[in-house]
Every structure is written in structure tokens, then in C-alpha cells.
PDB file of C-alpha atoms in Angstrom:
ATOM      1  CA  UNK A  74    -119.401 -26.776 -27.247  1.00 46.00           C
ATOM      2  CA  UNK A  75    -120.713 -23.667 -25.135  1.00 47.00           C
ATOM      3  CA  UNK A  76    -120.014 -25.594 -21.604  1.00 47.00           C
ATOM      4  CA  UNK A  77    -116.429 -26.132 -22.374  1.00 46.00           C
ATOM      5  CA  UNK A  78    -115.612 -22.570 -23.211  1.00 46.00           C
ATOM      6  CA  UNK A  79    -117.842 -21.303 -20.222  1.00 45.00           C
ATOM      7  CA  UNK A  80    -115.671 -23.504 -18.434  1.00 44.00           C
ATOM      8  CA  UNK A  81    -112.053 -22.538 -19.743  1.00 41.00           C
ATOM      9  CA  UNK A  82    -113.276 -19.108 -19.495  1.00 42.00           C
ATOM     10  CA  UNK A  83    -114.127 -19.592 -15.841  1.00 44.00           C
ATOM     11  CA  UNK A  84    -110.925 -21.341 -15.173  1.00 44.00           C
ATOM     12  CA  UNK A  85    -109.067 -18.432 -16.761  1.00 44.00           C
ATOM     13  CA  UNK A  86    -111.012 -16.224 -14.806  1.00 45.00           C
ATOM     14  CA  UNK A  87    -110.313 -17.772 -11.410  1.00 46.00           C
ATOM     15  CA  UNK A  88    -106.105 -17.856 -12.547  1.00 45.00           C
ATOM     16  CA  UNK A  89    -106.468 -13.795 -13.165  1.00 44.00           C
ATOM     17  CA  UNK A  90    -107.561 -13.100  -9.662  1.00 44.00           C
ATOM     18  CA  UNK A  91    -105.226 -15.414  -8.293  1.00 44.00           C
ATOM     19  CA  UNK A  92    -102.460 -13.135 -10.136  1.00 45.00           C
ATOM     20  CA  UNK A  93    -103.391  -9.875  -9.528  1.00 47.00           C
ATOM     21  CA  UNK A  94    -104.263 -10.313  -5.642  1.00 50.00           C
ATOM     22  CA  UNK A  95    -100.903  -9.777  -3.357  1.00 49.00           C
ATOM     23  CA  UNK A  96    -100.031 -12.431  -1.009  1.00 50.00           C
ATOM     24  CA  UNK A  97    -100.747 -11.830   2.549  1.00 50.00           C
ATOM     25  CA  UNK A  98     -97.078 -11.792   3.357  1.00 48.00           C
ATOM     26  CA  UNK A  99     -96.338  -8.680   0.916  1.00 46.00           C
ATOM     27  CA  UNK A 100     -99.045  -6.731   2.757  1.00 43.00           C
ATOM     28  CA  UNK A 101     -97.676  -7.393   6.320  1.00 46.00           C
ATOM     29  CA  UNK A 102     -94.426  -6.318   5.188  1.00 44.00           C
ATOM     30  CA  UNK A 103     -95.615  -3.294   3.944  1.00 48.00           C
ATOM     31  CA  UNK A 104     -97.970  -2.295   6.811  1.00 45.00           C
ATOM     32  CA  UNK A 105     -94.555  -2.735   9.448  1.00 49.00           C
ATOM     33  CA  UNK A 106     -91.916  -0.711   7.347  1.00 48.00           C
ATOM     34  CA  UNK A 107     -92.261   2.396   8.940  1.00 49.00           C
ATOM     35  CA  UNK A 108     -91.856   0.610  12.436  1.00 47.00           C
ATOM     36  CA  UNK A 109     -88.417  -0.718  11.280  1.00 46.00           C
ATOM     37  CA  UNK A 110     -87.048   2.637   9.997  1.00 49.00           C
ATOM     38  CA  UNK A 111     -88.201   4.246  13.493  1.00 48.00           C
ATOM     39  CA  UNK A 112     -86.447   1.166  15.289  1.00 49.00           C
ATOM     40  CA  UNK A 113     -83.257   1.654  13.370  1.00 55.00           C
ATOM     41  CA  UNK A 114     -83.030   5.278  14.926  1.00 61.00           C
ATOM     42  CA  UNK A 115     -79.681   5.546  16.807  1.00 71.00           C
ATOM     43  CA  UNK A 116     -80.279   5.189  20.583  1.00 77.00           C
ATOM     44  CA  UNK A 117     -79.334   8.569  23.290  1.00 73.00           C
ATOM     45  CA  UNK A 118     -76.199   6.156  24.219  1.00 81.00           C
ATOM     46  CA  UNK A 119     -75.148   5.719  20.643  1.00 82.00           C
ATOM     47  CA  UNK A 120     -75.425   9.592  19.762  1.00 79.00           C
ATOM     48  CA  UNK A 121     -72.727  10.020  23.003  1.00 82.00           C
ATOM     49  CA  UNK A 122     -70.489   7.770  21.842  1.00 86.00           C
ATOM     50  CA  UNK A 123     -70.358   8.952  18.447  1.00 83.00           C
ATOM     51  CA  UNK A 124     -69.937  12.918  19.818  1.00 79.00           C
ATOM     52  CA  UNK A 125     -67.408  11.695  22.419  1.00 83.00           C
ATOM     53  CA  UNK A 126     -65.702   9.750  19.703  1.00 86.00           C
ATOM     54  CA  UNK A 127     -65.459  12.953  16.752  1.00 80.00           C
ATOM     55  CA  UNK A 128     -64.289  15.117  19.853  1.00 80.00           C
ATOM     56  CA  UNK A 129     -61.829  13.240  21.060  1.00 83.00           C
ATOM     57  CA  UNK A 130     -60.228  12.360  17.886  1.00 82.00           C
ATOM     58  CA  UNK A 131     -60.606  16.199  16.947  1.00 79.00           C
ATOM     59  CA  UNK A 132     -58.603  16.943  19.781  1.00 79.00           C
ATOM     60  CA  UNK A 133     -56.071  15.016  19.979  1.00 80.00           C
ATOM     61  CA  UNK A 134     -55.041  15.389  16.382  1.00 81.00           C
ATOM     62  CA  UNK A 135     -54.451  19.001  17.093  1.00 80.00           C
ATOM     63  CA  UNK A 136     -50.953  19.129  17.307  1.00 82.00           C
ATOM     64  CA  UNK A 137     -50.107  22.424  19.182  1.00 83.00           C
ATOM     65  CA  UNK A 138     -52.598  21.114  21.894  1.00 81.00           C
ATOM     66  CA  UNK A 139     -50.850  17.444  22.371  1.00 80.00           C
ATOM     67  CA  UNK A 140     -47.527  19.966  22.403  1.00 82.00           C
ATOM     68  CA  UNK A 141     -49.180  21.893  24.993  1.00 83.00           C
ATOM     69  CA  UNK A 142     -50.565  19.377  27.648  1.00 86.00           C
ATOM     70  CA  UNK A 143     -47.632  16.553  26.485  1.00 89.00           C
ATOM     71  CA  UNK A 144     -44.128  18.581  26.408  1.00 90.00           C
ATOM     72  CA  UNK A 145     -44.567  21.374  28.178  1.00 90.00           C
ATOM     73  CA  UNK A 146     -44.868  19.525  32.377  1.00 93.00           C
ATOM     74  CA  UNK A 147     -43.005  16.642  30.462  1.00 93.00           C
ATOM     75  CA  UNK A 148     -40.279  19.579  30.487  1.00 93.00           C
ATOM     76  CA  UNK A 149     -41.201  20.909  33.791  1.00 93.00           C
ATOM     77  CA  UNK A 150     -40.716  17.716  35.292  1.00 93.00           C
ATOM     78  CA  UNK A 151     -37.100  17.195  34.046  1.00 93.00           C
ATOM     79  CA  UNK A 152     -36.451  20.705  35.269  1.00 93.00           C
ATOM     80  CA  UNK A 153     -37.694  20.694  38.381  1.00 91.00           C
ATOM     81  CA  UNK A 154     -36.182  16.883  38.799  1.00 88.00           C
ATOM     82  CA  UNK A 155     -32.312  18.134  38.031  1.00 87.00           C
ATOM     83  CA  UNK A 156     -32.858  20.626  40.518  1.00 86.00           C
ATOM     84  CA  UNK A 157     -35.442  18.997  43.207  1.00 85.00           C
ATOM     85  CA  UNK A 158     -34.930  15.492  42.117  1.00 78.00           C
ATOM     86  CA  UNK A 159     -32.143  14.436  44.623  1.00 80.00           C
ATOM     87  CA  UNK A 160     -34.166  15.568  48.020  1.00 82.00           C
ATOM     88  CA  UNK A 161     -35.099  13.340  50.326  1.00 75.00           C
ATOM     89  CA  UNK A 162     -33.323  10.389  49.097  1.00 75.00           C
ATOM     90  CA  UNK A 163     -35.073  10.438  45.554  1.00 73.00           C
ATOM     91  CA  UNK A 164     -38.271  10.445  46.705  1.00 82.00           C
ATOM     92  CA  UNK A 165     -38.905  14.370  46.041  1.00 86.00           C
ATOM     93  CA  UNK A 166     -38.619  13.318  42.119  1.00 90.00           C
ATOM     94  CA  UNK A 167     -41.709  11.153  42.613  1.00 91.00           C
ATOM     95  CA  UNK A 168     -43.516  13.694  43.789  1.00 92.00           C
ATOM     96  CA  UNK A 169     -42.179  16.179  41.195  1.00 93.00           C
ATOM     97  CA  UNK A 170     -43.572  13.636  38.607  1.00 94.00           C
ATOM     98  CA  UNK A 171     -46.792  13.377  40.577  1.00 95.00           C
ATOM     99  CA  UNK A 172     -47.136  17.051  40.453  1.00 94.00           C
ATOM    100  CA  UNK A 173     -46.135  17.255  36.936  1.00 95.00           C
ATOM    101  CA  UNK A 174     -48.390  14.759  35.368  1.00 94.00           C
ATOM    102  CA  UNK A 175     -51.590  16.591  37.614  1.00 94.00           C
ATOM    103  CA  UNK A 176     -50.378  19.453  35.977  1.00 94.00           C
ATOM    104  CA  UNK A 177     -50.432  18.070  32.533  1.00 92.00           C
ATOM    105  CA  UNK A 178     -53.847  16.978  32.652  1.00 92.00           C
ATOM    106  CA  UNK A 179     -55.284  20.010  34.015  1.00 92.00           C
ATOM    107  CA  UNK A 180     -53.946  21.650  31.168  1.00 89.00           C
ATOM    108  CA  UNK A 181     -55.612  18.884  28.659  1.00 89.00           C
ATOM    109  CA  UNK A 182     -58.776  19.377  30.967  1.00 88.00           C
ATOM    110  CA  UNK A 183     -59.743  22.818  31.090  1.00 88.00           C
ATOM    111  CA  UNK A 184     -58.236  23.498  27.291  1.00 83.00           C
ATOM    112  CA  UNK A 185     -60.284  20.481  26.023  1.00 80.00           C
ATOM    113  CA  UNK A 186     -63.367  21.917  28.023  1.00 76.00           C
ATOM    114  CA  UNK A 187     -63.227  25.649  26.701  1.00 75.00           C
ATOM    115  CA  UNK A 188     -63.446  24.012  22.421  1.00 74.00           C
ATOM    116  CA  UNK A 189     -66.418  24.040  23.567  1.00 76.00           C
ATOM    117  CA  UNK A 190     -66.875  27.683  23.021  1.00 74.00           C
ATOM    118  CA  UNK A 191     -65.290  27.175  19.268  1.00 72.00           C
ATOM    119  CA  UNK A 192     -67.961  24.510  18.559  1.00 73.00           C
ATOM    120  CA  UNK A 193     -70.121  26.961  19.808  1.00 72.00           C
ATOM    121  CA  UNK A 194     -68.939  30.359  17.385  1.00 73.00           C
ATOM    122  CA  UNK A 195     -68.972  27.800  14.166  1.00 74.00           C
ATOM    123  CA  UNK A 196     -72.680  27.134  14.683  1.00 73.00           C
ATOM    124  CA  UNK A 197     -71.266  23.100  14.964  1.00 73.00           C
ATOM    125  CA  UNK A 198     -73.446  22.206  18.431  1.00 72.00           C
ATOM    126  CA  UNK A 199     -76.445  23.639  17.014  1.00 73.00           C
ATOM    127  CA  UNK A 200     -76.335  21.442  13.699  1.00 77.00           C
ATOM    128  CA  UNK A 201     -75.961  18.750  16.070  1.00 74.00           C
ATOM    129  CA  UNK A 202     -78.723  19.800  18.333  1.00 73.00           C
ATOM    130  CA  UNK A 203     -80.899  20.282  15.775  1.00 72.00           C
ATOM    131  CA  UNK A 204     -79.464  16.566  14.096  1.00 71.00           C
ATOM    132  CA  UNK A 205     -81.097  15.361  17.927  1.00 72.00           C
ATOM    133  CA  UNK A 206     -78.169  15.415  20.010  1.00 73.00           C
ATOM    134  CA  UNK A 207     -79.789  16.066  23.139  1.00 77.00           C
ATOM    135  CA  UNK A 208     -78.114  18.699  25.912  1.00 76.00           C
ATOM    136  CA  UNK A 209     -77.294  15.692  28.024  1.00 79.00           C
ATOM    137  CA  UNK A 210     -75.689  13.515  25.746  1.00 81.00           C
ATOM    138  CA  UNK A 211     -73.798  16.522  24.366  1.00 81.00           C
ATOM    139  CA  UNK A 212     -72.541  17.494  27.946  1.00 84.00           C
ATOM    140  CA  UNK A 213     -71.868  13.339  29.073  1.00 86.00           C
ATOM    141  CA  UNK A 214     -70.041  13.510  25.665  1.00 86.00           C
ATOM    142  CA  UNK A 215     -67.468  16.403  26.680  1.00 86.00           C
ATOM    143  CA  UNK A 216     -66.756  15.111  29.671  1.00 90.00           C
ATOM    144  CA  UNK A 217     -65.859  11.381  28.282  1.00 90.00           C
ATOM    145  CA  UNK A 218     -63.415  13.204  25.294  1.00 89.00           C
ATOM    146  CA  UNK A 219     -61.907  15.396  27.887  1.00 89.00           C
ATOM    147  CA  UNK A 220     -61.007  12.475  30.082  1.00 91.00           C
ATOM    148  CA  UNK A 221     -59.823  10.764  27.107  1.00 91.00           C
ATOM    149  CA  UNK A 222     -57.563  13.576  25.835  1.00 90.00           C
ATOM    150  CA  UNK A 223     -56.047  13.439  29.376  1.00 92.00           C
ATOM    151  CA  UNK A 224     -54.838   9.854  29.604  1.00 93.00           C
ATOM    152  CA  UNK A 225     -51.319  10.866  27.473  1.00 91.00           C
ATOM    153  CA  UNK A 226     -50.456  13.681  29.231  1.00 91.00           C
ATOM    154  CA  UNK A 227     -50.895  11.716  32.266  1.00 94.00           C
ATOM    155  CA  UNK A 228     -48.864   8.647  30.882  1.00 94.00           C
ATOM    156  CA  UNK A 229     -45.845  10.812  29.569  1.00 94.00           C
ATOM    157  CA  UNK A 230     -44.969  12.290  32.589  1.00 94.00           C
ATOM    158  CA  UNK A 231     -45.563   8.884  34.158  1.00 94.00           C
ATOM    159  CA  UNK A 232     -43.267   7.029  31.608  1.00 95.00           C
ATOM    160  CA  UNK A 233     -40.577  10.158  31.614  1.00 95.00           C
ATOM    161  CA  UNK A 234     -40.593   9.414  35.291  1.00 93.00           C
ATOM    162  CA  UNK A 235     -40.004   5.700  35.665  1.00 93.00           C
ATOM    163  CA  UNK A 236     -37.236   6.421  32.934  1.00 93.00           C
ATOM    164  CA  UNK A 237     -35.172   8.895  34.799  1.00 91.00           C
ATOM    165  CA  UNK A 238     -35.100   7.251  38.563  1.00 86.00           C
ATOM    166  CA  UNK A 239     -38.458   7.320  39.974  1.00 90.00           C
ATOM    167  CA  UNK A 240     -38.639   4.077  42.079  1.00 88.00           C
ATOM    168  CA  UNK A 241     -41.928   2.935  41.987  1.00 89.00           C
ATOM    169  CA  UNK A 242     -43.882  -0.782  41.504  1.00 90.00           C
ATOM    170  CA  UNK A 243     -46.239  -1.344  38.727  1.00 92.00           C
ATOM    171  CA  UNK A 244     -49.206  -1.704  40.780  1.00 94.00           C
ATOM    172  CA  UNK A 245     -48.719   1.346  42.587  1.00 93.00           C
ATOM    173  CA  UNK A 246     -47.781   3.281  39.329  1.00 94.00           C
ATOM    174  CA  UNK A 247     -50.935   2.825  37.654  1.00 95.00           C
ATOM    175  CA  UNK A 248     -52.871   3.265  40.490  1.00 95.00           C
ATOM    176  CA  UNK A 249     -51.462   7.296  40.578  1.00 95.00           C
ATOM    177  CA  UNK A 250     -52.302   7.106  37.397  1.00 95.00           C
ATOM    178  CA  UNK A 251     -55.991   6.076  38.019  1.00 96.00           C
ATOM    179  CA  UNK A 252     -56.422   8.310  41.112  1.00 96.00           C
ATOM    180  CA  UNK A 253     -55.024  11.191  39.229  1.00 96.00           C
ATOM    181  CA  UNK A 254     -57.447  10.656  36.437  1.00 95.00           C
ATOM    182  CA  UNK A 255     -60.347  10.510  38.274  1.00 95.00           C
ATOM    183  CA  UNK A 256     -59.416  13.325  40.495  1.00 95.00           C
ATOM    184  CA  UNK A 257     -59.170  15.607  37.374  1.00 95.00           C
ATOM    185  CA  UNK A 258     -62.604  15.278  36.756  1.00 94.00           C
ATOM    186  CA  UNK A 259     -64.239  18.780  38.417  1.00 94.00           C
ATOM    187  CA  UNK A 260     -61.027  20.468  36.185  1.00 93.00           C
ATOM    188  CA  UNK A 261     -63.146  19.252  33.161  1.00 92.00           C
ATOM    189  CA  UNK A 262     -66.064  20.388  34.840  1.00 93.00           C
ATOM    190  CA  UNK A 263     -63.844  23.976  35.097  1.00 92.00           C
ATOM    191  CA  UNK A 264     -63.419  24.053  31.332  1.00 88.00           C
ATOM    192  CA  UNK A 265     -66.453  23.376  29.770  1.00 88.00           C
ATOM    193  CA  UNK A 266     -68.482  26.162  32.202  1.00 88.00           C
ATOM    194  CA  UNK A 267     -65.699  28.490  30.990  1.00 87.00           C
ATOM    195  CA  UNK A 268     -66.311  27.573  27.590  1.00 83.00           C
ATOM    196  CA  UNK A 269     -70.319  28.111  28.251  1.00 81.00           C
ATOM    197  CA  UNK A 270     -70.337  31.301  29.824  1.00 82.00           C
ATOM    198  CA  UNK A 271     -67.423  33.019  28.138  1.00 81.00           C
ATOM    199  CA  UNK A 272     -66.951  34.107  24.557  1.00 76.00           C
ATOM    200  CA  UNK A 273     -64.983  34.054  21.968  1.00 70.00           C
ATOM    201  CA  UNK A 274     -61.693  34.036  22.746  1.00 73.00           C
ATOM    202  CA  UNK A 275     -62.126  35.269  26.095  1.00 83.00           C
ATOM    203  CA  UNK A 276     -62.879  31.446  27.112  1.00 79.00           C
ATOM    204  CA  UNK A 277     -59.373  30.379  25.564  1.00 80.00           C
ATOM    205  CA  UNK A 278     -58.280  33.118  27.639  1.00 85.00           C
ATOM    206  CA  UNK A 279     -60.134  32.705  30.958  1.00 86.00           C
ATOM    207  CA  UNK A 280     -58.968  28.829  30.880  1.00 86.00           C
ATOM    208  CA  UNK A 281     -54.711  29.271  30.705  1.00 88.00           C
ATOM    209  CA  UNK A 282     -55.665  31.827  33.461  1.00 92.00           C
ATOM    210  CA  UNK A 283     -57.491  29.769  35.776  1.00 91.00           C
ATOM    211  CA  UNK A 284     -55.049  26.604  34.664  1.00 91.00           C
ATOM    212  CA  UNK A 285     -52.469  28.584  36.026  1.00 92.00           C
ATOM    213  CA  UNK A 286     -54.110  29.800  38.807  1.00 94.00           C
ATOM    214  CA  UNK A 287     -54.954  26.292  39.772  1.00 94.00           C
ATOM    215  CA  UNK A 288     -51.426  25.449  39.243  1.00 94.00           C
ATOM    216  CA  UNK A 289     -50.145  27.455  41.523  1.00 93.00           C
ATOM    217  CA  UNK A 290     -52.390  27.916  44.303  1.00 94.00           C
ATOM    218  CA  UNK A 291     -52.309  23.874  44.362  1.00 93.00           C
ATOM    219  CA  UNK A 292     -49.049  23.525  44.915  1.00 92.00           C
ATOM    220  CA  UNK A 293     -48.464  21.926  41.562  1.00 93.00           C
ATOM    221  CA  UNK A 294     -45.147  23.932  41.033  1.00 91.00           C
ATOM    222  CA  UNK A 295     -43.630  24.816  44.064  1.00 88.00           C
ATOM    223  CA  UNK A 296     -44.883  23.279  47.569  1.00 87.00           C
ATOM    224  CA  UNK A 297     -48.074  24.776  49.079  1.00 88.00           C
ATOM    225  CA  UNK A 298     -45.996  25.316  52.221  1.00 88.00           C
ATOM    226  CA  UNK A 299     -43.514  27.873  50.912  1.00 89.00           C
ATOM    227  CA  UNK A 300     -46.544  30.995  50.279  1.00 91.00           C
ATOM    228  CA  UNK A 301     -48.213  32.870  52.610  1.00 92.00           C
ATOM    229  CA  UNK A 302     -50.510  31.629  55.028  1.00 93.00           C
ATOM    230  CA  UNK A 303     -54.054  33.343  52.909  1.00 93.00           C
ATOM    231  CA  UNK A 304     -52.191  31.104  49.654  1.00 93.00           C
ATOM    232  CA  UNK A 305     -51.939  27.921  51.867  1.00 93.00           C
ATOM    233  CA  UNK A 306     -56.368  28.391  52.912  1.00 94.00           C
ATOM    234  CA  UNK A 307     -56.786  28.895  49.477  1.00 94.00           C
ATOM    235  CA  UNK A 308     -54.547  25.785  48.371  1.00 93.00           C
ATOM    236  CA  UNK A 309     -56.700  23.577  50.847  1.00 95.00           C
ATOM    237  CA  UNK A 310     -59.644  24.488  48.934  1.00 96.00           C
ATOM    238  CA  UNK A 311     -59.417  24.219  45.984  1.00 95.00           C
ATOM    239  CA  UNK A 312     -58.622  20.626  43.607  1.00 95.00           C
ATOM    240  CA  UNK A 313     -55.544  20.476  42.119  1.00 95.00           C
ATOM    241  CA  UNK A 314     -53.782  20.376  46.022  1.00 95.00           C
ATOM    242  CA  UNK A 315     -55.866  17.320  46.784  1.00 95.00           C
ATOM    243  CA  UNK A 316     -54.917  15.955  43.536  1.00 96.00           C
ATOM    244  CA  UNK A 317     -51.720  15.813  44.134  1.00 94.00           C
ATOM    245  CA  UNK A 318     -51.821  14.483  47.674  1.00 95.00           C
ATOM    246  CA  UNK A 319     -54.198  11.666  46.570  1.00 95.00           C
ATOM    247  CA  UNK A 320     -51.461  10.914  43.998  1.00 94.00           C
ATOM    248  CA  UNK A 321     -48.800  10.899  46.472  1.00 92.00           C
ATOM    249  CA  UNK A 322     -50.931   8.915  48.362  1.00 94.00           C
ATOM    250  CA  UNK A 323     -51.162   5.979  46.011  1.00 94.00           C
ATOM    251  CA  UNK A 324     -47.413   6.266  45.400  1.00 91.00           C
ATOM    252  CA  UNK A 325     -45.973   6.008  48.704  1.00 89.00           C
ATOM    253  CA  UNK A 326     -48.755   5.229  50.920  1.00 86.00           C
ATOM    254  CA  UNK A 327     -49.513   6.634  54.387  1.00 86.00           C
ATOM    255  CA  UNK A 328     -53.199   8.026  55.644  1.00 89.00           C
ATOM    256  CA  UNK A 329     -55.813   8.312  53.609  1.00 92.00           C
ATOM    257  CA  UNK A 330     -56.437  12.251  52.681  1.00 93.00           C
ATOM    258  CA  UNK A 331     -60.142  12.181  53.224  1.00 95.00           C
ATOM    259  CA  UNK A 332     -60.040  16.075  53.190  1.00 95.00           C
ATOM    260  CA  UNK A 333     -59.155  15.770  49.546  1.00 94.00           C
ATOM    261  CA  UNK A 334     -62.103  13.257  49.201  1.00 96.00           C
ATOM    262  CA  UNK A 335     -64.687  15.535  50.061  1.00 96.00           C
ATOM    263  CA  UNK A 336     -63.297  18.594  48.170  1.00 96.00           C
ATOM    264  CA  UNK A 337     -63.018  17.102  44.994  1.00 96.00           C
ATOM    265  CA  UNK A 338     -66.458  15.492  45.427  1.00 96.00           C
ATOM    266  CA  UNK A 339     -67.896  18.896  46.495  1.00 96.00           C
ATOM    267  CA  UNK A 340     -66.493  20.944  43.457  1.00 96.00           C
ATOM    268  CA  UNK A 341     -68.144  18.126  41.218  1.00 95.00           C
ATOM    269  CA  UNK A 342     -71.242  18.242  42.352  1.00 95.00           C
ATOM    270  CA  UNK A 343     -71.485  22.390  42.198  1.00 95.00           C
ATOM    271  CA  UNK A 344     -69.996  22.419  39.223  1.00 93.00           C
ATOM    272  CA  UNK A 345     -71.949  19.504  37.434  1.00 90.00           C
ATOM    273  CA  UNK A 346     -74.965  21.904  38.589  1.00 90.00           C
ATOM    274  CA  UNK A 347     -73.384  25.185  37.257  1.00 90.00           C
ATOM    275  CA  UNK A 348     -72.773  22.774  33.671  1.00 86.00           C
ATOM    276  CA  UNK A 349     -76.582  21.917  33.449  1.00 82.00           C
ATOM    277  CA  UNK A 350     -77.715  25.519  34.425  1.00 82.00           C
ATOM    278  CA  UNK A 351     -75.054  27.081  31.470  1.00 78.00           C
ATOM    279  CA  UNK A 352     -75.798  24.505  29.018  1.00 75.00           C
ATOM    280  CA  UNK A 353     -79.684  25.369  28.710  1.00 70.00           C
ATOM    281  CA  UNK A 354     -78.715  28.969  28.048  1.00 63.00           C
ATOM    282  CA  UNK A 355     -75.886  29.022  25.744  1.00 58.00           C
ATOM    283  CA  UNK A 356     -75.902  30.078  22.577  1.00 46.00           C
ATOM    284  CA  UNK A 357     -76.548  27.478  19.937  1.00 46.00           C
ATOM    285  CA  UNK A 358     -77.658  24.802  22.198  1.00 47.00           C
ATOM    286  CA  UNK A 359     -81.252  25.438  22.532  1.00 46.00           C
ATOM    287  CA  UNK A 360     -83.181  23.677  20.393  1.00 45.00           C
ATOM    288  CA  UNK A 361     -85.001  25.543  17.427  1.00 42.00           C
TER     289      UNK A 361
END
């Protein structure tokens, strides 16, 4: 009678320890869990997108601004197109919409460049710093919502045009549009060091003044031709009058204004380096 209960007694003991001991599977589960959690960390590319994405929508649901870069050269344009418009057998109010829509989006660029300076007062960047945006995904970030916010101004003007007698084909419309956009670029550049170096208000400030500046030294409102000679070597320098002549260019043809090529390229690349050099020492975007 003793052997059977030693045996029962084993066989219960052997089921306990088969109970209580965890399956391999549970343990190997457990020992990779904190490898998951650090894989499920949003990527450098993912942390741009989302910035780009909040600042763009940001912007363009502020409704003075979309006022501001939409109506106001949508207005200029008709102006200057009852009272231009007719010259040269029509074509003067393609280039008065050419003109008009540059104009528009170097308003929407250097404005959406100098929030920057806002984001900057409210403590925002440095939460997101500190959150792990990093500097370069922060400044790739502005530049993609600034040449988002640009696209309508650019359109509008485009669309007002086509509606009021520019004569122009489809293919060669949205090419201006395309060469205008990309041209624009160093004008974002233009913002967001304004927005880095100046403060407070003075960067709203120092941005309508250069916009205008730009404006009119390019040639945007009036033709470079009609100023002095120092305005005209000024004009040739700067963007916005290669801007426009690249975007005549795509509209009506004619020689390639490689001029314009290389000063657009050459104000992006100094001004990229003048972005880097204010972004590691403005305030709120050092890491803490």
C-alpha cells in the first residue's frame, strides 16, 4: 500500500513542476520587449513629416495670412491688368500675372518663415526639441510647410489669370507654376533667418520690409527697366527678378536665363549656410 502512494505522490509531484515552470516561449517574449518598444520609436523622417504637417496646417488655417498672400497680388494683378493688361497685344497681362503670382508667394514665403520667431517666444520649438525633434528635421520641416503654404497663392493668381484673358496652354501653365515654386525657395530661406535672428515682433517686421523690398527692387511691380541704373544692378542680383524671368520664360519661351540660374542657386546655398549657423544659436532650440 506504501508503493502506490509513493507513486501518486511522485506523479503529483512531477505535474506541480510542470505547472509552475514558464514555457520557454513566455521567457523569450519577455527578454525582447524592450527591443520592440525601442523599434517602435518614430524614425528622423517621420518626426519631419509630422512638424511639416502641424505647420502647415497651422498656417494655412490662419485666415488673415491666406487674406494676405491670396487677395492682396490676386488684387494687384486685376489692377495692374485693367491698366497694363492690353500692351503688347495681351501678352503684358501674362506677365503681370507672372509677376503677381511671384509676388504672392514671396509674401507666403518670408511670412511663413518669420512664425518661426512666434514658435520661438511661446517656448513651442523647445518642447519639441526637447520631445527629440532634432535641429535638422525642425529646419527640413519649415522649409517643406513654407513651400506648401505657397502653392495657393501661386494657383490663384494663376487661375485669376487664365480667367480674365491670359492665353496660355496647359502644359506651359503649370510649368510657370513649377518654375515659380521652386524658384521661391531662397525667399523661404529669407524668412526663417529673419525669424532666427530677429525678435519679437521685430521679425514680423523685418519680413513685410524685406518682402517689399524684394518686390520692388525685382521688378515684381513695375518693370526693372523704368528705375535708376544703381536699382537695375541691384535688381540683377537679387531673386525675385530672376523669378520672374524664369517664369516668363516657361510661359512664352525664348533663351534660357542662365543668369537667373546661378543667382537663385547662389542665394540658396549662402543662405541654407546662414539657416544652419542661426539655428544652433537661437533661443529655444538648443537642446537642454
Amino acid at each position: 500500500m506504501s508503493r502506490p502512494a509513493a507513486t501518486a505522490a511522485g506523479t503529483t509531484t512531477d505535474h506541480r513542476s510542470t505547472v509552475m515552470t514558464p514555457p520557454p516561449e513566455t521567457l523569450t517574449l519577455t527578454s525582447t520587449a524592450p527591443a520592440a518598444r525601442a523599434a517602435a520609436a518614430p524614425s528622423a523622417t517621420s518626426r519631419t513629416m509630422r512638424y511639416a504637417l502641424h505647420t502647415t496646417a497651422m498656417t494655412i488655417t490662419n485666415v488673415m495670412f491666406m487674406v494676405f498672400t491670396i487677395a492682396m497680388p490676386v488684387g494687384m494683378y486685376l489692377l495692374f491688368g485693367m491698366m497694363f493688361g492690353e500692351q503688347g497685344g495681351g501678352e503684358a497681362r501674362g506677365m503681370i500675372m507672372v509677376n503677381m503670382a511671384a509676388y504672392g508667394g514671396l509674401g507666403a514665403a518670408v511670412t511663413a518663415g518669420t512664425q518661426i520667431q512666434e514658435d520661438q517666444r511661446t517656448g513651442f520649438l523647445r518642447q519639441l526639441i526637447v520631445a527629440g525633434l532634432s535641429p535638422r528635421s525642425f529646419l527640413v520641416g519649415s522649409v517643406m510647410a513654407a513651400s506648401a503654404v505657397i502653392i495657393p497663392a501661386l494657383v490663384a493668381v494663376g487661375v485669376v489669370g487664365l480667367a480674365t484673358g491670359v492665353e496660355v496652354g496647359p502644359a506651359a501653365f503649370l510649368l510657370t507654376i513649377v518654375v515659380l515654386w521652386l524658384g521661391l525657395l531662397p525667399t523661404i530661406l529669407i524668412g526663417i533667418v529673419l525669424g532666427m535672428v530677429l525678435k519679437g515682433g521685430t521679425a514680423m517686421a523685418g519680413g513685410v520690409v524685406t518682402m517689399m523690398a524684394m518686390a520692388i527692387f525685382g521688378g515684381l511691380w513695375m518693370p526693372l527697366e523704368m528705375f535708376p541704373d544703381w536699382m537695375q544692378q541691384i535688381g540683377h542680383a537679387i531673386p525675385t527678378y530672376w523669378i520672374s524671368q524664369l517664369g516668363q520664360w516657361s510661359m512664352y519661351g525664348g533663351d534660357l536665363p542662365v543668369t537667373g540660374l546661378l543667382v537663385i542657386g547662389a542665394w540658396t546655398l549662402v543662405l541654407g549656410v546662414l539657416c544652419a549657423v542661426s539655428l544652433r544659436g537661437a533661443v529655444g532650440l538648443k537642446r537642454r
